[in-house]
Coordinates of C-alpha atoms (C1' of nucleotides) in Angstrom, one line a residue:
Chain A
M17 CA 25.2 68.2 59.9
S18 CA 27.1 65.1 58.8
T19 CA 29.9 67.2 57.3
E20 CA 30.1 69.2 60.4
L21 CA 30.4 66.0 62.4
F22 CA 33.1 64.8 60.1
A23 CA 35.0 68.1 60.5
V24 CA 34.8 67.8 64.3
K25 CA 36.1 64.2 64.2
Q26 CA 39.0 65.2 61.9
E27 CA 39.9 68.0 64.3
L28 CA 39.7 65.8 67.3
A29 CA 42.0 63.3 65.7
A30 CA 44.9 65.7 65.1
V31 CA 46.5 65.6 68.6
N32 CA 49.9 63.8 68.8
L33 CA 51.5 62.9 72.0
Y34 CA 54.8 61.4 72.9
N35 CA 54.0 58.0 74.6
I36 CA 56.7 56.7 76.9
L37 CA 55.5 53.1 76.2
Q38 CA 56.3 53.4 72.6
R39 CA 59.1 56.0 72.9
R40 CA 57.7 58.1 70.0
K41 CA 54.9 60.5 69.2
T42 CA 51.7 58.8 68.2
L43 CA 48.3 60.0 67.2
F44 CA 46.1 60.4 70.3
R45 CA 42.9 58.3 70.1
P46 CA 41.0 58.0 73.3
L47 CA 39.1 54.8 74.2
K48 CA 35.8 56.7 74.0
S49 CA 35.5 59.0 71.1
E50 CA 34.3 62.0 73.1
Q51 CA 35.6 61.7 76.5
V52 CA 39.2 61.5 77.8
F53 CA 40.1 59.8 81.1
M54 CA 43.3 61.0 82.5
R55 CA 45.2 60.9 85.7
T56 CA 48.2 62.8 87.1
C57 CA 50.4 61.7 90.0
G58 CA 49.5 64.1 92.8
P59 CA 51.6 65.3 95.6
T60 CA 52.6 63.5 98.8
V61 CA 51.3 65.6 101.6
H62 CA 54.0 65.4 104.3
D63 CA 55.3 68.9 103.6
A64 CA 54.5 72.0 101.5
P65 CA 55.0 70.9 97.8
H66 CA 57.6 72.9 95.8
L67 CA 57.9 74.3 92.4
G68 CA 59.2 71.0 91.0
N69 CA 56.2 69.2 92.2
Y70 CA 53.9 71.5 90.3
R71 CA 55.4 71.2 86.9
R72 CA 53.6 68.0 86.0
L73 CA 50.4 69.4 87.4
V74 CA 50.7 72.5 85.3
V75 CA 51.6 70.4 82.3
S76 CA 48.6 68.0 82.8
D77 CA 46.4 71.1 83.3
L78 CA 47.6 72.5 80.0
L79 CA 46.9 69.2 78.3
S80 CA 43.5 68.7 79.8
R81 CA 42.6 72.3 78.9
Y82 CA 43.8 71.7 75.4
L83 CA 41.8 68.5 75.0
I84 CA 38.7 70.3 76.3
F85 CA 39.4 73.1 73.7
K86 CA 39.5 70.4 71.1
G87 CA 36.0 69.3 72.0
Y88 CA 36.6 66.4 74.4
K89 CA 35.0 66.0 77.8
V90 CA 37.8 65.4 80.2
K91 CA 37.8 63.5 83.5
H92 CA 41.0 64.2 85.3
V93 CA 41.8 62.5 88.5
I94 CA 44.7 63.6 90.7
D95 CA 45.6 61.4 93.7
I96 CA 46.7 62.7 97.0
V97 CA 49.3 60.5 98.5
D98 CA 48.5 60.8 102.2
I99 CA 49.9 57.5 103.6
T100 CA 53.7 57.6 103.3
D101 CA 56.6 56.8 105.6
K102 CA 57.3 60.5 105.7
S103 CA 53.8 61.6 106.7
I104 CA 53.5 58.9 109.3
R105 CA 56.9 59.9 110.8
G106 CA 56.2 63.6 110.4
S107 CA 52.8 63.5 112.1
E108 CA 54.3 61.5 114.9
K109 CA 57.0 64.1 115.4
A110 CA 54.5 66.9 115.3
E111 CA 52.3 65.0 117.7
M112 CA 49.4 65.3 115.3
D113 CA 46.8 62.9 114.0
L114 CA 47.9 61.6 110.6
A115 CA 44.8 62.8 108.9
D116 CA 45.1 66.3 110.4
Y117 CA 48.7 66.4 109.5
S118 CA 48.0 65.4 105.9
N119 CA 45.1 67.8 105.6
K120 CA 47.3 70.7 106.7
Y121 CA 49.6 70.1 103.7
L122 CA 46.8 69.1 101.4
Q123 CA 45.3 72.5 102.0
I124 CA 48.5 74.2 101.1
F125 CA 48.6 72.2 97.9
L126 CA 45.0 73.1 97.0
D127 CA 45.7 76.8 97.7
D128 CA 48.8 76.6 95.5
A129 CA 46.9 74.8 92.7
Q130 CA 44.3 77.6 92.8
Y131 CA 47.1 80.2 92.7
L132 CA 48.5 78.5 89.7
N133 CA 45.1 78.6 88.0
I134 CA 44.8 74.8 87.8
R135 CA 41.3 73.8 86.7
P136 CA 39.1 73.5 89.8
E137 CA 37.2 70.7 88.0
N138 CA 40.0 68.3 88.6
I139 CA 39.0 65.5 90.9
Y140 CA 41.3 65.0 93.9
I141 CA 41.3 61.6 95.6
K142 CA 43.0 60.8 98.8
A143 CA 44.8 57.4 98.8
S144 CA 43.6 56.9 102.4
E145 CA 40.0 56.8 101.1
T146 CA 40.7 54.3 98.4
V147 CA 42.0 51.4 100.6
D148 CA 39.0 49.3 99.7
A149 CA 40.1 49.3 96.1
M150 CA 43.7 48.5 97.1
L151 CA 42.7 45.5 99.1
K152 CA 40.5 44.3 96.2
I153 CA 43.5 44.5 93.9
V154 CA 45.8 42.7 96.3
E155 CA 43.2 40.0 96.8
K156 CA 43.1 39.3 93.1
L157 CA 46.9 39.5 92.6
M158 CA 47.2 36.9 95.4
D159 CA 44.7 34.7 93.7
K160 CA 46.4 35.0 90.4
G161 CA 49.8 34.3 91.9
Y162 CA 51.3 37.7 91.3
A163 CA 51.8 38.5 94.9
Y164 CA 53.0 36.7 98.0
E165 CA 52.9 37.3 101.7
K166 CA 55.9 37.3 103.8
L167 CA 55.9 38.1 107.6
H168 CA 52.6 39.8 107.2
S169 CA 53.7 42.1 104.4
V170 CA 52.5 41.5 100.8
Y171 CA 54.9 41.8 97.9
F172 CA 54.5 41.9 94.2
D173 CA 56.4 39.1 92.5
I174 CA 57.8 40.7 89.3
S175 CA 59.2 37.4 88.0
K176 CA 55.6 36.4 87.3
L177 CA 55.1 39.3 84.9
A178 CA 56.9 38.4 81.6
D179 CA 57.5 41.9 80.3
Y180 CA 58.2 43.8 83.5
G181 CA 60.3 46.8 82.6
R182 CA 58.6 47.6 79.3
L183 CA 57.7 51.2 80.3
S184 CA 61.1 52.2 81.6
N185 CA 63.0 49.9 79.2
I186 CA 64.9 48.4 82.1
D187 CA 66.7 45.1 82.0
L188 CA 66.8 43.9 85.6
A189 CA 69.5 41.4 84.9
K190 CA 71.9 44.3 84.1
T191 CA 70.7 46.6 86.8
R192 CA 72.4 47.0 90.2
L193 CA 69.4 46.1 92.2
G194 CA 70.1 45.2 95.8
Q195 CA 73.0 47.6 95.9
S196 CA 70.9 50.5 96.7
I197 CA 67.9 48.9 98.4
D198 CA 68.5 48.3 102.0
L199 CA 67.6 44.6 102.0
D200 CA 67.7 44.3 105.7
D201 CA 64.4 46.2 105.9
Y202 CA 62.6 43.7 103.8
E203 CA 62.1 40.0 103.5
K204 CA 61.4 39.9 99.8
D205 CA 62.1 36.9 97.6
S206 CA 63.8 39.2 95.1
P207 CA 65.2 42.7 95.7
A208 CA 63.2 44.1 92.8
D209 CA 59.9 42.9 94.2
F210 CA 58.0 45.7 95.7
A211 CA 55.7 46.0 98.7
L212 CA 52.0 46.2 98.0
L213 CA 51.1 46.1 101.7
K214 CA 53.5 46.7 104.5
R215 CA 52.9 45.2 107.9
A216 CA 52.2 48.0 110.3
T217 CA 54.9 48.9 112.8
L218 CA 54.2 48.9 116.5
S219 CA 53.8 52.6 116.6
E220 CA 51.5 52.5 113.6
L221 CA 49.4 49.9 115.4
K222 CA 49.3 52.1 118.5
R223 CA 48.2 55.1 116.4
G224 CA 45.6 53.1 114.5
I225 CA 47.4 53.5 111.2
Y226 CA 46.7 50.1 109.8
H227 CA 44.1 48.0 108.1
K228 CA 43.1 44.5 109.3
T229 CA 43.5 42.0 106.5
R230 CA 43.8 38.3 106.2
W231 CA 47.6 38.7 105.8
G232 CA 48.0 40.8 108.9
N233 CA 47.7 44.4 110.0
V234 CA 49.0 46.5 107.1
R235 CA 49.2 49.8 105.4
P236 CA 49.4 50.2 101.7
G237 CA 52.5 51.0 99.6
W238 CA 52.9 53.9 97.3
H239 CA 52.6 52.1 93.9
L240 CA 49.5 50.3 95.0
E241 CA 47.9 53.6 96.2
C242 CA 48.3 55.1 92.7
A243 CA 47.1 52.1 90.8
A244 CA 44.0 51.8 93.0
V245 CA 43.0 55.4 92.7
S246 CA 43.0 55.3 88.9
Q247 CA 41.5 51.8 88.8
K248 CA 38.6 52.9 91.1
Y249 CA 37.9 56.3 89.4
L250 CA 38.9 55.7 85.8
G251 CA 38.5 52.0 85.4
T252 CA 41.1 49.3 84.4
A253 CA 41.7 51.0 81.1
Y254 CA 41.9 54.7 80.6
D255 CA 43.6 57.2 78.3
I256 CA 46.5 59.3 79.8
H257 CA 48.8 59.0 82.7
I258 CA 51.0 61.9 83.6
S259 CA 53.9 61.7 85.9
G260 CA 57.3 63.2 86.5
A261 CA 60.2 62.1 84.4
D262 CA 61.9 60.9 87.5
E263 CA 59.1 58.6 88.4
T264 CA 59.1 56.4 85.4
F265 CA 61.1 53.8 87.3
P266 CA 60.2 52.2 89.6
H267 CA 57.0 54.0 90.4
C268 CA 55.2 54.1 87.0
E269 CA 56.7 50.7 86.0
N270 CA 55.2 49.3 89.1
I271 CA 51.8 50.8 88.5
V272 CA 51.9 49.2 85.1
A273 CA 52.9 45.9 86.7
I274 CA 50.0 46.0 89.1
N275 CA 47.5 47.0 86.3
R276 CA 48.7 44.3 84.0
A277 CA 48.6 41.6 86.7
F278 CA 45.2 42.8 87.7
S279 CA 43.4 43.2 84.4
G280 CA 45.9 42.4 81.6
H281 CA 45.9 46.1 80.6
S282 CA 48.6 48.6 81.4
G283 CA 46.0 51.0 82.7
A284 CA 46.7 54.1 80.7
Q285 CA 47.2 53.9 76.9
Y286 CA 49.4 57.0 76.9
W287 CA 52.1 57.5 79.5
I288 CA 53.5 61.0 79.6
G289 CA 56.4 62.2 81.7
A290 CA 56.9 65.8 82.5
E291 CA 60.5 66.8 83.0
L292 CA 62.0 68.2 86.1
I293 CA 62.9 71.6 87.5
L294 CA 66.6 72.0 88.0
V295 CA 68.4 74.3 90.4
D296 CA 72.1 74.9 89.5
G297 CA 71.9 71.8 87.4
R298 CA 70.4 69.6 90.1
K299 CA 66.9 68.3 90.5
M300 CA 64.7 70.5 92.7
S301 CA 63.8 68.4 95.6
R302 CA 63.4 68.7 99.3
S303 CA 66.1 66.1 100.0
L304 CA 68.6 68.2 98.1
N305 CA 67.6 71.3 100.1
N306 CA 67.0 73.4 97.0
A307 CA 63.2 73.4 97.0
V308 CA 61.3 76.6 96.4
T309 CA 57.7 76.8 97.6
I310 CA 54.9 78.7 95.9
A311 CA 54.5 80.7 99.1
H312 CA 58.1 81.9 98.9
L313 CA 57.6 83.0 95.3
K314 CA 54.4 84.7 96.2
D315 CA 56.2 86.6 99.0
N316 CA 58.7 87.7 96.3
G317 CA 56.0 89.3 94.3
Y318 CA 55.4 86.6 91.7
R319 CA 51.8 86.2 90.6
G320 CA 50.4 82.8 90.0
R321 CA 50.3 83.6 86.3
D322 CA 54.0 84.3 86.3
I323 CA 54.8 81.0 87.9
R324 CA 52.4 79.2 85.7
F325 CA 53.9 80.7 82.6
F326 CA 57.4 79.8 83.9
L327 CA 56.2 76.1 84.3
L328 CA 54.4 75.7 81.1
G329 CA 56.4 78.0 78.8
M330 CA 58.9 75.4 77.9
N331 CA 58.6 72.0 76.2
Y332 CA 57.4 69.7 78.9
R333 CA 59.9 67.0 77.9
K334 CA 62.9 69.2 78.7
P335 CA 64.1 70.2 82.1
I336 CA 63.7 73.8 83.2
S337 CA 66.4 75.5 85.1
Y338 CA 65.0 77.5 87.9
S339 CA 66.6 80.9 88.6
E340 CA 65.3 84.3 89.7
K341 CA 66.3 85.6 86.3
A342 CA 64.3 82.9 84.5
L343 CA 61.3 83.7 86.6
Q344 CA 61.6 87.4 85.9
M345 CA 61.7 86.6 82.2
A346 CA 58.4 84.8 82.6
R347 CA 57.0 87.7 84.4
N348 CA 58.0 90.2 81.7
T349 CA 56.5 88.0 79.1
V350 CA 53.2 87.8 80.9
K351 CA 53.3 91.6 81.3
K352 CA 53.7 92.0 77.6
I353 CA 50.5 90.2 77.0
D354 CA 48.7 92.1 79.8
T355 CA 49.7 95.4 78.2
L356 CA 48.1 94.5 74.9
I357 CA 44.9 93.5 76.6
H358 CA 44.8 96.7 78.6
R359 CA 45.3 98.8 75.6
L360 CA 42.6 96.9 73.7
Q361 CA 40.2 97.3 76.6
V362 CA 40.2 101.1 76.6
I363 CA 39.6 101.5 72.8
D364 CA 36.4 103.4 72.1
N365 CA 36.6 104.5 68.5
H366 CA 34.9 103.7 65.2
T367 CA 37.7 104.0 62.7
H368 CA 36.8 102.6 59.3
D369 CA 40.5 101.9 58.5
D370 CA 40.2 98.4 59.8
P371 CA 43.0 96.0 59.1
D372 CA 41.9 92.4 58.4
V373 CA 41.5 91.4 62.0
D374 CA 39.4 88.3 61.1
Q375 CA 42.3 87.0 59.0
M376 CA 44.8 87.6 61.8
I377 CA 42.6 85.8 64.3
Y378 CA 42.1 82.9 61.9
D379 CA 45.9 82.6 61.4
L380 CA 46.5 82.8 65.1
H381 CA 44.1 79.9 65.8
L382 CA 45.5 77.8 63.0
D383 CA 49.1 78.2 64.0
F384 CA 48.4 77.9 67.7
D385 CA 46.5 74.7 67.3
K386 CA 48.9 73.2 64.9
A387 CA 51.8 73.7 67.3
L388 CA 49.9 72.2 70.3
D389 CA 48.7 69.3 68.2
D390 CA 52.4 68.3 67.9
D391 CA 52.9 66.9 71.4
I392 CA 52.0 70.2 73.0
N393 CA 54.7 72.3 71.3
I394 CA 54.2 75.3 73.5
S395 CA 57.1 77.3 72.0
G396 CA 55.5 77.1 68.6
A397 CA 52.1 78.0 70.1
L398 CA 53.5 81.0 71.9
A399 CA 55.4 82.1 68.8
A400 CA 52.0 82.2 67.1
L401 CA 50.6 84.2 69.9
F402 CA 53.5 86.7 69.8
G403 CA 53.3 87.0 66.1
F404 CA 49.7 87.9 66.5
I405 CA 50.4 90.4 69.2
G406 CA 53.0 92.0 66.9
K407 CA 50.6 92.3 64.1
I408 CA 47.9 93.8 66.3
N409 CA 50.3 96.3 67.9
V410 CA 51.0 98.1 64.6
P411 CA 47.5 99.3 63.8
L412 CA 46.8 99.6 67.5
A413 CA 49.6 102.2 67.9
Q414 CA 48.1 104.1 65.0
S415 CA 44.6 104.1 66.4
K416 CA 43.4 102.0 63.5
I417 CA 41.7 99.3 65.6
S418 CA 38.0 99.9 66.1
G419 CA 36.1 99.2 69.3
P420 CA 34.3 96.2 67.8
D421 CA 37.5 94.8 66.4
A422 CA 39.2 95.3 69.8
R423 CA 36.5 93.2 71.4
K424 CA 36.9 90.6 68.8
I425 CA 40.6 90.4 69.5
I426 CA 40.0 90.2 73.2
K427 CA 37.6 87.3 72.6
A428 CA 40.2 85.5 70.5
L429 CA 42.7 85.9 73.3
E430 CA 40.2 84.7 75.8
K431 CA 39.8 81.6 73.8
I432 CA 43.5 81.0 73.8
N433 CA 43.6 81.8 77.5
E434 CA 41.2 78.9 78.2
I435 CA 44.2 76.8 77.4
L436 CA 47.1 78.9 78.7
G437 CA 45.5 80.3 81.8
I438 CA 48.0 83.1 82.1
M439 CA 46.2 86.2 81.0
D440 CA 44.3 88.7 83.0
I441 CA 41.3 89.6 80.9
G442 CA 38.7 90.5 83.5
E443 CA 38.1 94.2 84.2
Q444 CA 40.6 95.4 86.7
T445 CA 39.7 98.0 89.3
L446 CA 41.8 100.4 91.1
H447 CA 41.3 101.5 94.6
R448 CA 39.3 104.8 94.6
D449 CA 42.2 106.8 95.9
V450 CA 44.5 105.4 93.4
A451 CA 42.1 106.0 90.5
E452 CA 41.8 109.6 91.8
L453 CA 45.6 110.0 91.5
V454 CA 45.4 108.8 87.9
Q455 CA 42.7 111.3 87.2
K456 CA 44.5 114.1 88.8
R457 CA 47.6 113.4 86.8
E458 CA 45.5 113.5 83.6
G459 CA 44.3 116.9 84.6
A460 CA 47.8 118.2 85.3
R461 CA 49.0 116.9 82.0
K462 CA 46.1 118.6 80.1
A463 CA 47.0 121.8 81.9
G464 CA 50.7 121.3 80.9
N465 CA 51.6 121.2 84.5
W466 CA 54.4 118.6 84.0
Q467 CA 56.0 118.9 87.4
E468 CA 52.8 118.0 89.2
A469 CA 52.1 115.2 86.6
D470 CA 55.5 113.7 87.2
L471 CA 55.1 113.9 90.9
L472 CA 51.8 112.0 90.7
R473 CA 53.4 109.4 88.4
D474 CA 56.1 108.8 91.0
Q475 CA 53.4 108.4 93.7
L476 CA 51.6 105.9 91.5
T477 CA 54.8 104.0 90.8
A478 CA 55.3 103.8 94.6
L479 CA 51.8 102.3 94.9
G480 CA 52.7 99.7 92.2
V481 CA 50.7 101.3 89.4
E482 CA 52.4 102.1 86.1
V483 CA 50.8 104.7 83.8
L484 CA 51.2 104.4 80.1
D485 CA 50.3 107.4 77.9
S486 CA 49.3 106.5 74.4
Q487 CA 47.4 108.2 71.7
Q488 CA 44.3 106.5 72.9
G489 CA 44.7 108.1 76.3
T490 CA 46.3 107.0 79.5
I491 CA 46.1 103.4 80.6
W492 CA 47.5 102.0 83.8
R493 CA 48.7 98.6 84.9
F494 CA 49.9 96.9 88.0
K495 CA 53.7 96.7 88.1
Chain B
rG21 C1' 77.9 49.3 85.5
rG22 C1' 72.6 49.4 83.1
rC23 C1' 68.6 52.4 81.1
rG24 C1' 66.6 57.1 79.4
rG25 C1' 67.6 62.1 77.9
rC26 C1' 70.1 66.8 76.8
rA27 C1' 74.1 70.2 74.2
rU28 C1' 71.2 75.9 68.8
rA29 C1' 73.0 83.8 69.9
rG30 C1' 74.4 87.5 76.1
rC31 C1' 70.2 84.4 78.3
rC32 C1' 65.7 81.2 77.4
rA33 C1' 64.0 78.4 73.3
rA34 C1' 61.6 76.2 68.3
rG35 C1' 63.2 73.7 64.2
rU36 C1' 64.8 66.5 63.5
rG37 C1' 67.1 65.9 55.7
rG38 C1' 66.2 71.0 51.2
rC39 C1' 63.0 78.0 50.7
rU40 C1' 66.7 83.9 54.2
rA41 C1' 68.0 78.8 61.4
rA42 C1' 60.8 80.6 64.4
rG43 C1' 59.6 83.2 68.9
rG44 C1' 60.6 85.4 73.9
rC45 C1' 63.9 88.1 77.4
rA46 C1' 68.0 91.5 77.7
rG47 C1' 71.1 95.2 74.9
rC48 C1' 72.0 99.0 71.2
rG49 C1' 70.3 102.8 67.4
rG50 C1' 65.8 105.3 65.8
rU51 C1' 60.2 106.8 65.6
rC52 C1' 56.5 108.4 69.0
rU53 C1' 56.3 111.4 73.8
rG54 C1' 56.5 117.7 77.6
rC55 C1' 60.0 113.9 79.7
rA56 C1' 59.4 108.9 80.5
rA57 C1' 57.0 104.3 80.0
rA58 C1' 54.5 101.3 76.6
rA59 C1' 54.3 100.4 71.4
rC60 C1' 56.6 100.3 66.6
rC61 C1' 61.0 100.1 63.0
rG62 C1' 66.1 98.5 62.5
rU63 C1' 70.1 95.7 64.7
rU64 C1' 72.3 91.0 67.6
rA65 C1' 74.1 82.8 65.1
rU66 C1' 77.7 82.1 57.2
rU67 C1' 76.1 78.6 61.9
rC68 C1' 73.6 74.5 65.6
rA69 C1' 79.3 70.8 71.8
rU70 C1' 83.8 68.4 68.9
rG71 C1' 85.6 65.0 65.1
rA72 C1' 84.7 61.7 61.1
rG73 C1' 81.1 59.5 57.8
rU74 C1' 76.3 58.9 54.7
rU75 C1' 74.0 62.2 51.0
rC76 C1' 73.4 66.3 45.2
rG77 C1' 72.2 68.5 50.1
rA78 C1' 72.9 67.6 57.5
rA79 C1' 71.4 71.6 63.2
rU80 C1' 68.4 67.4 61.6
rC81 C1' 70.7 60.6 59.8
rU82 C1' 75.2 57.1 61.4
rC83 C1' 79.6 56.3 64.4
rA84 C1' 83.1 58.1 67.8
rU85 C1' 84.5 61.8 71.5
rU86 C1' 83.5 65.5 75.3
rG87 C1' 80.4 67.8 78.9
rC88 C1' 75.7 67.7 81.7
rC89 C1' 71.0 65.7 83.8
rG90 C1' 67.6 61.9 85.6
rC91 C1' 66.4 56.8 87.2
rC92 C1' 68.3 52.1 89.1
rU93 C1' 66.6 54.7 97.4
rC94 C1' 59.0 56.2 99.6
rC95 C1' 62.6 63.4 97.2
rA96 C1' 58.4 62.7 93.9

RNA sequence: GGCGGCAUAGCCAAGUGGCUAAGGCAGCGGUCUGCAAAACCGUUAUUCAUGAGUUCGAAUCUCAUUGCCGCCUCCA
């Protein structure tokens, strides 16, 4: 029992992650030995999120699934940023209640997340429902002198925090602050100070979008929203914070600042940044007019698994170039895995010429884990998977895989898919009419009636069903 | 201007000091097949943006150069 426990601990200890705070890979050690507390920056819900917004969510999903696979319990909080300038303006323009407006886009986000097979166990928290925690934080920051009120807005005074800039490695003295910030909009002591609470505008007051505080009628700023959600649901110190690479400064830096001023702790121990999606060399974003929504991709025939694979198939610390071709590549790769699974599922023989399937599965797990342990090296992990598929395909083509072995292999793939979430392992069913066509074609082939068989194959293709004839019989798959 | 990062085959991509530079996609030739598809076998980088240096040894370390991206704006 004790040796088993030791083995488990050893295994748990093997994960390495690149921590932005230290700018290097470090061994991952959670604060509690068996549970990981993590948070991912969620979407702003003033419009339908796009592919670029989902990368960090898929990356954090992959990481949380891997940590669960490694034996940890994971509490993963994703905040929904539902009080922003854009959503306030957008809802006004749409003549909608802010909450209704936000909920409309939140629903799209949740549907997309499901489509992308993001774990339903994630905890989604609306910023608007965390205002109590925000005000508590501001209260304390005011008491400690980290914040000041000016004309009924409350700002964070970064000069009070000695090592402000540690996360993004920024030296404010050398930075062109004030050049890009429209100072006329603010009454801050210093351009780099950021708003914790903004005084409500006249229209916000009319619409009831404000909170009454001792500093005035205000609504919270973005950085405070994120800091409050994690503080309330994960505590002042937690394990992992995942965000987009473009959010390190000022957003994450400011979250760290709030956390450190509030509790002396940075919040998360490990800060992870997922890189961006590029379109023609530029960041995918709504403001650059190059955003692609999940709905759009869905309309173009991409399954959630295809898109998910596209988003997680490359090192999370490198930008991904979006293109139709790249997406097709992802789809083809997913298909390759599907085909193997379908072929395995129809095996019903008892050959005794078994290759050493157990050894292959053992190697697969070893290589797969080893790669992911190294800062989620997905390419290495996938190489292990494809190596395995190649090794299985040889005896499979020669009918040398027995039914029990096939099920063993499927089980191993299921295990891997708990992490990847891209395979389709469940039994698929065809519409009765379509299944009949497949049967009819089989009959025609057995009778040597090739013309009829080919005609039926064309019909099936038109219906989006491909038939693959192998020595084990005919299998089919969706195109 | 400051900070961070990237450059490896037709395309995507791993490898960060030492065995033949993983893997995927696409292509080509073959096997299988009634024909296809799928699968399999073979094939596709004497070379890692360029130049110099360190070293017995460099894609990997150092310096310089070039090109590209992100942040320094509530796009997120």
